[in-house]
mmCIF file of C-alpha atoms in Angstrom:
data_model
loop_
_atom_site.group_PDB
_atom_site.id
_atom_site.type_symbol
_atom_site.label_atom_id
_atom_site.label_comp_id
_atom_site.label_asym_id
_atom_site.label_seq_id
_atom_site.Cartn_x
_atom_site.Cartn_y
_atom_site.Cartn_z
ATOM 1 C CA UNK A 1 -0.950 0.666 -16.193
ATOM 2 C CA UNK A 2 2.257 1.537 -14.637
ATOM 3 C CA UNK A 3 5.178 -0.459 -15.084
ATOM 4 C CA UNK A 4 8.756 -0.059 -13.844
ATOM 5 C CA UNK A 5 11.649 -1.542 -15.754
ATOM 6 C CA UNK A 6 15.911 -2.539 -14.901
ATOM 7 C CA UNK A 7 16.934 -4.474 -17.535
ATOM 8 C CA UNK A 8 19.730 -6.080 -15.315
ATOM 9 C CA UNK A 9 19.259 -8.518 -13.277
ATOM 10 C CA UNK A 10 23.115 -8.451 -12.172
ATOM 11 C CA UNK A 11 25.505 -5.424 -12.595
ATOM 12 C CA UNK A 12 29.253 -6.833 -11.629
ATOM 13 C CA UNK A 13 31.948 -4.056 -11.002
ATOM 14 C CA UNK A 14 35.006 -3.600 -9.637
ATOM 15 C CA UNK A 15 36.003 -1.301 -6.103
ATOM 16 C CA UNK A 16 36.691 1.948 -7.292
ATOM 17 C CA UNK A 17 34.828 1.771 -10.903
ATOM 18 C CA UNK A 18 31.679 3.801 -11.873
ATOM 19 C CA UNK A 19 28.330 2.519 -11.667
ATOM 20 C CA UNK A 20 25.030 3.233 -13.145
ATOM 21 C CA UNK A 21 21.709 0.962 -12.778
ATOM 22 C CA UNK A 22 19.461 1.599 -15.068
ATOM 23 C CA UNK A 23 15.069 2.186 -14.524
ATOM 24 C CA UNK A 24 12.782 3.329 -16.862
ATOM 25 C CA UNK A 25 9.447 3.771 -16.185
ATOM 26 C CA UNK A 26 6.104 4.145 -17.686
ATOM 27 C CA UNK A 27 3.296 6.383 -16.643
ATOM 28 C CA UNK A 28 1.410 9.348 -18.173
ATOM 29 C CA UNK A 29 1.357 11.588 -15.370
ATOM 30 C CA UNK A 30 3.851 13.105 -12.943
ATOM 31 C CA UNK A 31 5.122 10.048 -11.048
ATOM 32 C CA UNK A 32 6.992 10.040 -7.865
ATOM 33 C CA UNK A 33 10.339 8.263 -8.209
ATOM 34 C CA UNK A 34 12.311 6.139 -5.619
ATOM 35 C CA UNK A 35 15.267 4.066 -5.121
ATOM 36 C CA UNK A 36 15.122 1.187 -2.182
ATOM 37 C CA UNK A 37 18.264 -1.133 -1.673
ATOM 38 C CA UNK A 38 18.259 -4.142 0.501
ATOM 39 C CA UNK A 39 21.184 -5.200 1.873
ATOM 40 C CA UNK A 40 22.145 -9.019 3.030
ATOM 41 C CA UNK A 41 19.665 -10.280 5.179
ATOM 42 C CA UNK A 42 18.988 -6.513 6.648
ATOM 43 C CA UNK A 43 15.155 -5.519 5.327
ATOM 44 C CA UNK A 44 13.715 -3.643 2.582
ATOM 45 C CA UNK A 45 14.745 0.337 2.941
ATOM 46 C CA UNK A 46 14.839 3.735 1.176
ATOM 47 C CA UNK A 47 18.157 4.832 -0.382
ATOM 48 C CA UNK A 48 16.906 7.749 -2.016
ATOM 49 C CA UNK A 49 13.621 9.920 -3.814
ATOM 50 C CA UNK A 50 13.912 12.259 -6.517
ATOM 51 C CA UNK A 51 12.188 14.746 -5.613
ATOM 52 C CA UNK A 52 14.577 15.250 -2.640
ATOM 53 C CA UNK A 53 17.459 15.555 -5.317
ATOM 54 C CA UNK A 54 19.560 14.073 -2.260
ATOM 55 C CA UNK A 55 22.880 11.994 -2.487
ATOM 56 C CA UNK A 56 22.948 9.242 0.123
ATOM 57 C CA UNK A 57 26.096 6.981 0.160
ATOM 58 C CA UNK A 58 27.463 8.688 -2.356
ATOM 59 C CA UNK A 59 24.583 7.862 -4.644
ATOM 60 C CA UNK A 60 22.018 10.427 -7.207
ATOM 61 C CA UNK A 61 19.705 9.658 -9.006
ATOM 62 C CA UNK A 62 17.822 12.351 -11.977
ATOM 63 C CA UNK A 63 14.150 12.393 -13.071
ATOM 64 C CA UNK A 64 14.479 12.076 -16.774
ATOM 65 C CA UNK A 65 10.899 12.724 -17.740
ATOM 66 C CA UNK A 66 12.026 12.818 -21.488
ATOM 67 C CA UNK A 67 13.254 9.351 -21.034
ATOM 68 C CA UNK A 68 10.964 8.453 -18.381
ATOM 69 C CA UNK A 69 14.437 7.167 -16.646
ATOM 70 C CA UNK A 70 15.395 7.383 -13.143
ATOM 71 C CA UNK A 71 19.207 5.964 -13.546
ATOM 72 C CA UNK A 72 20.709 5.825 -10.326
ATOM 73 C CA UNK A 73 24.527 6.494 -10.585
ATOM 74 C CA UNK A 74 27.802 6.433 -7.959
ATOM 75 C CA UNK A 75 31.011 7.125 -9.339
ATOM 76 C CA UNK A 76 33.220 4.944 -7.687
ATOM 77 C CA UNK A 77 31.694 1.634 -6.229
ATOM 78 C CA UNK A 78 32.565 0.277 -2.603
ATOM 79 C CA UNK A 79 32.204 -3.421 -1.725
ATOM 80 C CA UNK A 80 29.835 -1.854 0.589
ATOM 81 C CA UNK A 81 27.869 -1.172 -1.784
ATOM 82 C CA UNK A 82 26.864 -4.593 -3.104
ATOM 83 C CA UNK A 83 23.556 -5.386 -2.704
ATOM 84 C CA UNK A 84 20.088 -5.382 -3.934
ATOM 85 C CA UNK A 85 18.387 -2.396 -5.725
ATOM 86 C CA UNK A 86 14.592 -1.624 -6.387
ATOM 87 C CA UNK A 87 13.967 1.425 -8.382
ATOM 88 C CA UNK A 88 9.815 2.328 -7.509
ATOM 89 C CA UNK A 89 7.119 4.458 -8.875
ATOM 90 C CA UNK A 90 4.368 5.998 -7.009
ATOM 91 C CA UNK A 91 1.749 7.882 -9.111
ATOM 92 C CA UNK A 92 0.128 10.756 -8.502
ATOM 93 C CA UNK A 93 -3.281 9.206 -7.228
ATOM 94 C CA UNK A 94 -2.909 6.614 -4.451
ATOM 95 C CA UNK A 95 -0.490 5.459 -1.968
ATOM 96 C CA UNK A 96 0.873 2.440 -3.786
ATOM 97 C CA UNK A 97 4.366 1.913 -4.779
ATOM 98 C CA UNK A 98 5.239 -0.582 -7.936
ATOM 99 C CA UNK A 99 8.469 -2.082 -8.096
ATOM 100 C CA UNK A 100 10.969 -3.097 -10.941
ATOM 101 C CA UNK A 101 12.465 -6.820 -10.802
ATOM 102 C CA UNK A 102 15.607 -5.589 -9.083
ATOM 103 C CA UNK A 103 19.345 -5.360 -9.908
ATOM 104 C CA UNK A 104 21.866 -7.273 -7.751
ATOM 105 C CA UNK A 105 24.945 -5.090 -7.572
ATOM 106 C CA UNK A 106 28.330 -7.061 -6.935
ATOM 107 C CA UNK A 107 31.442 -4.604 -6.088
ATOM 108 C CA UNK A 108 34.342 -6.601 -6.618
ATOM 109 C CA UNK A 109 37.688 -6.234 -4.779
ATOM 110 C CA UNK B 1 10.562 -0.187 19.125
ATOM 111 C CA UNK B 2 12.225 -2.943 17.232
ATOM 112 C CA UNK B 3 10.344 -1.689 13.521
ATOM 113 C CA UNK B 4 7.681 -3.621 12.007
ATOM 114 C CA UNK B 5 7.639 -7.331 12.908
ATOM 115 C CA UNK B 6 6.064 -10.113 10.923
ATOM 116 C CA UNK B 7 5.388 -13.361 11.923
ATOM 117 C CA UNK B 8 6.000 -16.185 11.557
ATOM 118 C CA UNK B 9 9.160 -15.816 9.376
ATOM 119 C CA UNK B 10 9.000 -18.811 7.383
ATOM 120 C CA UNK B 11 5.475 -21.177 6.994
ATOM 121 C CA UNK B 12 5.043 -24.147 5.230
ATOM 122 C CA UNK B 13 1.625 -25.307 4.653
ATOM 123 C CA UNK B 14 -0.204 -28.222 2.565
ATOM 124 C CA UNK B 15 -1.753 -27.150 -0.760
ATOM 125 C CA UNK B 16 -5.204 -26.365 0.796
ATOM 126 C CA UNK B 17 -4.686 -25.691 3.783
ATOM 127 C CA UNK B 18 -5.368 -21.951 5.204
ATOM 128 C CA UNK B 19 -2.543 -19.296 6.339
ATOM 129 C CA UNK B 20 -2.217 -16.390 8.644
ATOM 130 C CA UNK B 21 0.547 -14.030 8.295
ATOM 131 C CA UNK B 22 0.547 -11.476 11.440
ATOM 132 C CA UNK B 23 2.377 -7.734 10.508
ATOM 133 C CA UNK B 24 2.797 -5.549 13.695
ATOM 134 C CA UNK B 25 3.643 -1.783 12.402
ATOM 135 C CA UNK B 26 5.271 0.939 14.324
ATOM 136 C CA UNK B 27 3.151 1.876 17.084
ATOM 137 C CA UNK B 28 1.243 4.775 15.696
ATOM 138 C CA UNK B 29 1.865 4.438 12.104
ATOM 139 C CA UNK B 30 -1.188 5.641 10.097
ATOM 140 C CA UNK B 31 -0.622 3.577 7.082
ATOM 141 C CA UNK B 32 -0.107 -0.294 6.417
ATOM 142 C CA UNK B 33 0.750 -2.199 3.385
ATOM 143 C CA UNK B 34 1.124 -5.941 2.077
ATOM 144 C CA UNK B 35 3.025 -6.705 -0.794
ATOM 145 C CA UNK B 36 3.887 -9.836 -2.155
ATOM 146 C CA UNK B 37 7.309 -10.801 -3.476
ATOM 147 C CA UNK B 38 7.723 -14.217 -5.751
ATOM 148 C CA UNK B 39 11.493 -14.879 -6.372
ATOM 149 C CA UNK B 40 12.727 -13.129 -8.290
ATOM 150 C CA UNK B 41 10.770 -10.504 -8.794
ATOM 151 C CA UNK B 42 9.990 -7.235 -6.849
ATOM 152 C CA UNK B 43 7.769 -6.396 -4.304
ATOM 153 C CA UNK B 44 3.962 -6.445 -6.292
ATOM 154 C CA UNK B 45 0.688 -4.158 -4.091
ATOM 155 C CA UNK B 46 -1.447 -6.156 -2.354
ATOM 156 C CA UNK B 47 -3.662 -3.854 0.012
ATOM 157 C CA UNK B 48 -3.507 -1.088 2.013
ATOM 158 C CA UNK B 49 -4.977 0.581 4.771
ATOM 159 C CA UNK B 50 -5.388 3.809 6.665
ATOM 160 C CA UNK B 51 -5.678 2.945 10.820
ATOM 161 C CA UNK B 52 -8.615 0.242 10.380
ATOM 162 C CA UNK B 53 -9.779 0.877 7.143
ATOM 163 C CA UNK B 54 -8.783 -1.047 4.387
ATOM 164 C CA UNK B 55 -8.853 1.721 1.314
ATOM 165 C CA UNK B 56 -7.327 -0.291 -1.520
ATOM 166 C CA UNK B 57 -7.346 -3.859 -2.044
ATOM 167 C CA UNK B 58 -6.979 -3.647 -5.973
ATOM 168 C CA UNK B 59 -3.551 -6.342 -5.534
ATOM 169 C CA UNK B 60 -5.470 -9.917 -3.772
ATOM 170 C CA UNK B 61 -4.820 -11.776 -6.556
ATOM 171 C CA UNK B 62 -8.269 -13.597 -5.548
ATOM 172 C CA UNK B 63 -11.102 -14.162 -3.688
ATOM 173 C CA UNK B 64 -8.838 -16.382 -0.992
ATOM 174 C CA UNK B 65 -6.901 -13.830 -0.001
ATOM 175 C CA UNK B 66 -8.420 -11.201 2.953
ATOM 176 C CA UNK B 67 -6.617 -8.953 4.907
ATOM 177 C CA UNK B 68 -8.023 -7.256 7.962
ATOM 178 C CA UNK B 69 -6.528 -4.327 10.729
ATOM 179 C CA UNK B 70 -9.760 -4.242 13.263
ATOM 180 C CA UNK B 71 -7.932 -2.248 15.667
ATOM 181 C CA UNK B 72 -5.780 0.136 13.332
ATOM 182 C CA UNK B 73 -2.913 -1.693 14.527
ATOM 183 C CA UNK B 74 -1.906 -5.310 14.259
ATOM 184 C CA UNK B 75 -3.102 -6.510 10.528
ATOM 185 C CA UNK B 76 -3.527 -10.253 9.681
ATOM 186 C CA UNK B 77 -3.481 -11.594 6.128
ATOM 187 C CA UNK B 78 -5.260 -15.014 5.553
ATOM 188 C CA UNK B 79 -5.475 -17.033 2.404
ATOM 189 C CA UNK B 80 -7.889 -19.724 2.855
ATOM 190 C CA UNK B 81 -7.209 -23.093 0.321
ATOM 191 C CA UNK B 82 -3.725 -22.542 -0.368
ATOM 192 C CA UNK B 83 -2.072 -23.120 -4.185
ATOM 193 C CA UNK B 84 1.772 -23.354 -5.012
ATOM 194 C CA UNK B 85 1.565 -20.215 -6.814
ATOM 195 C CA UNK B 86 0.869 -18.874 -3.585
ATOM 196 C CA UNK B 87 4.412 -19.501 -2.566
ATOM 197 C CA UNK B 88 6.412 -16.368 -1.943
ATOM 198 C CA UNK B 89 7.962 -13.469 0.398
ATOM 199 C CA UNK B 90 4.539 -11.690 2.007
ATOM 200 C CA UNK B 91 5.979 -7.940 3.078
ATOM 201 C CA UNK B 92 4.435 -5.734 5.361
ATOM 202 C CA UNK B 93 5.157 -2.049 5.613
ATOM 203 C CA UNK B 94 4.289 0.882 7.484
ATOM 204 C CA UNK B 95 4.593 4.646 7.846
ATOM 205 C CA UNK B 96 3.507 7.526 10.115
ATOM 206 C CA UNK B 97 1.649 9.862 7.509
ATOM 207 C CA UNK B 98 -1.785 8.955 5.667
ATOM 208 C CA UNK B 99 0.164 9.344 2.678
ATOM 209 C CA UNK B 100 3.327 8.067 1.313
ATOM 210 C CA UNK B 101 4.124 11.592 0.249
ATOM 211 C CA UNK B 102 7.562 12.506 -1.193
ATOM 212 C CA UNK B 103 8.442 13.237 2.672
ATOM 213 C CA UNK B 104 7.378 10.323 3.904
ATOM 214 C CA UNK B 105 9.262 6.931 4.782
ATOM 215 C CA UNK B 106 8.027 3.676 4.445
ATOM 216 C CA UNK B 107 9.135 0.880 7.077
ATOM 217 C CA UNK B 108 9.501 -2.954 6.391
ATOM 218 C CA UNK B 109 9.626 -6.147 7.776
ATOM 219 C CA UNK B 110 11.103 -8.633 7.226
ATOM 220 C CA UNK B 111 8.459 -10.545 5.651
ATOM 221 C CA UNK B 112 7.275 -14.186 5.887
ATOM 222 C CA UNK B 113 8.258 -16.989 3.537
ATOM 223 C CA UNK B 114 5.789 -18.976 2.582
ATOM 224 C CA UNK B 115 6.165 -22.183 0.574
ATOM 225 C CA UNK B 116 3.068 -24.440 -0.355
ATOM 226 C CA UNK B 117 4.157 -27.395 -1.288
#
């Protein structure tokens, strides 16, 4: 079965500082990787997809098939920034998406 | 229009009593999905369909749970004899395409809490 990982449930960091949240992923065949963030009390949306290879909000994010990994990265945090991230899988078959736990992300001043 | 609108936002219901949660996509959008989100945790598949038919339904946890989109629009999702492990963020989505291809967006509402107590 396919399973989507973030080992943190809470990433801290200060305005300015580097981030990285972590998601690894398991699946045997060529997933589709995504990123969604939700925001306080907005909804559920898409930050970014891999196969785009896009930067939104000054995020990226790199298919790591090696290390079945999708680490999303920014490399220097705004307080806008803080908020909830779901890193997602969809697999080649299907329309489905499965979801990791979630990081909260809190961009100190 | 406004998005996709759920209603209502928050239910509470008995344990064994029966619940309808109402999803109303973007007008035209092919696809529909539920998911259901217990706290802390992410968003876990229900069911999905394509305008009225429902093509997966591998996520209803059981038998009480049905969903239904009889038009290819509005979609309902009942669960009859409600449990307190039933108690959790219900999220519908929608998009335009039949498939939630790489090029594709998925659209969200803003869910309905439900708490069984």
């Amino acid at each position: 079965a396919q399973r989507v990982t973030q080992p943190e449930k809470l990433l801290s960091v200060f305005k300015g500082a580097p981030v990285e949240l972590k998601c690894n992923y398991s699946y045997s065949g060529s997933p589709e990787l995504f990123w969604y963030v939700q925001y306080s009390r907005q909804r559920l949306q898409l930050l970014l997809r891999h196969i785009s290879r896009e930067s939104i909000k000054g995020f990226t994010a790199d298919l790591n098939k090696g290390e079945t990994s999708f680490h999303l990265k920014k490399p220097f945090a705004q307080e806008e920034d803080s908020a909830m991230y779901y890193c997602a899988l969809k697999t080649q078959y299907g329309n489905k998406l499965v979801f990791g736990a979630g990081t909260i992300l809190r961009v100190k001043s | 229009g406004a998005g996709v609108s759920q209603s209502p936002r928050y239910k509470v219901a008995k344990r064994g009593q029966d619940v309808a949660l109402r999803c109303d996509p973007i007008s035209g959008h092919v696809s529909l999905f539920w998911y259901q989100q217990a706290l802390g945790q992410g968003p876990e598949f229900l069911t999905y369909f394509q305008n009225e038919a429902q093509l997966d339904k591998s996520g209803l946890p059981s038998d009480r749970f049905f969903a239904e989109r009889p038009e290819g629009s509005v979609s309902t999702l009942k669960i009859q004899r409600t449990q307190q492990e039933d108690s959790a963020v219900y999220l519908c989505a929608s998009s335009l395409m039949l498939t939630v291809a790489t090029n594709e967006k998925l659209f969200f509402g803003s869910g309905t809490q439900l708490s069984v107590l």
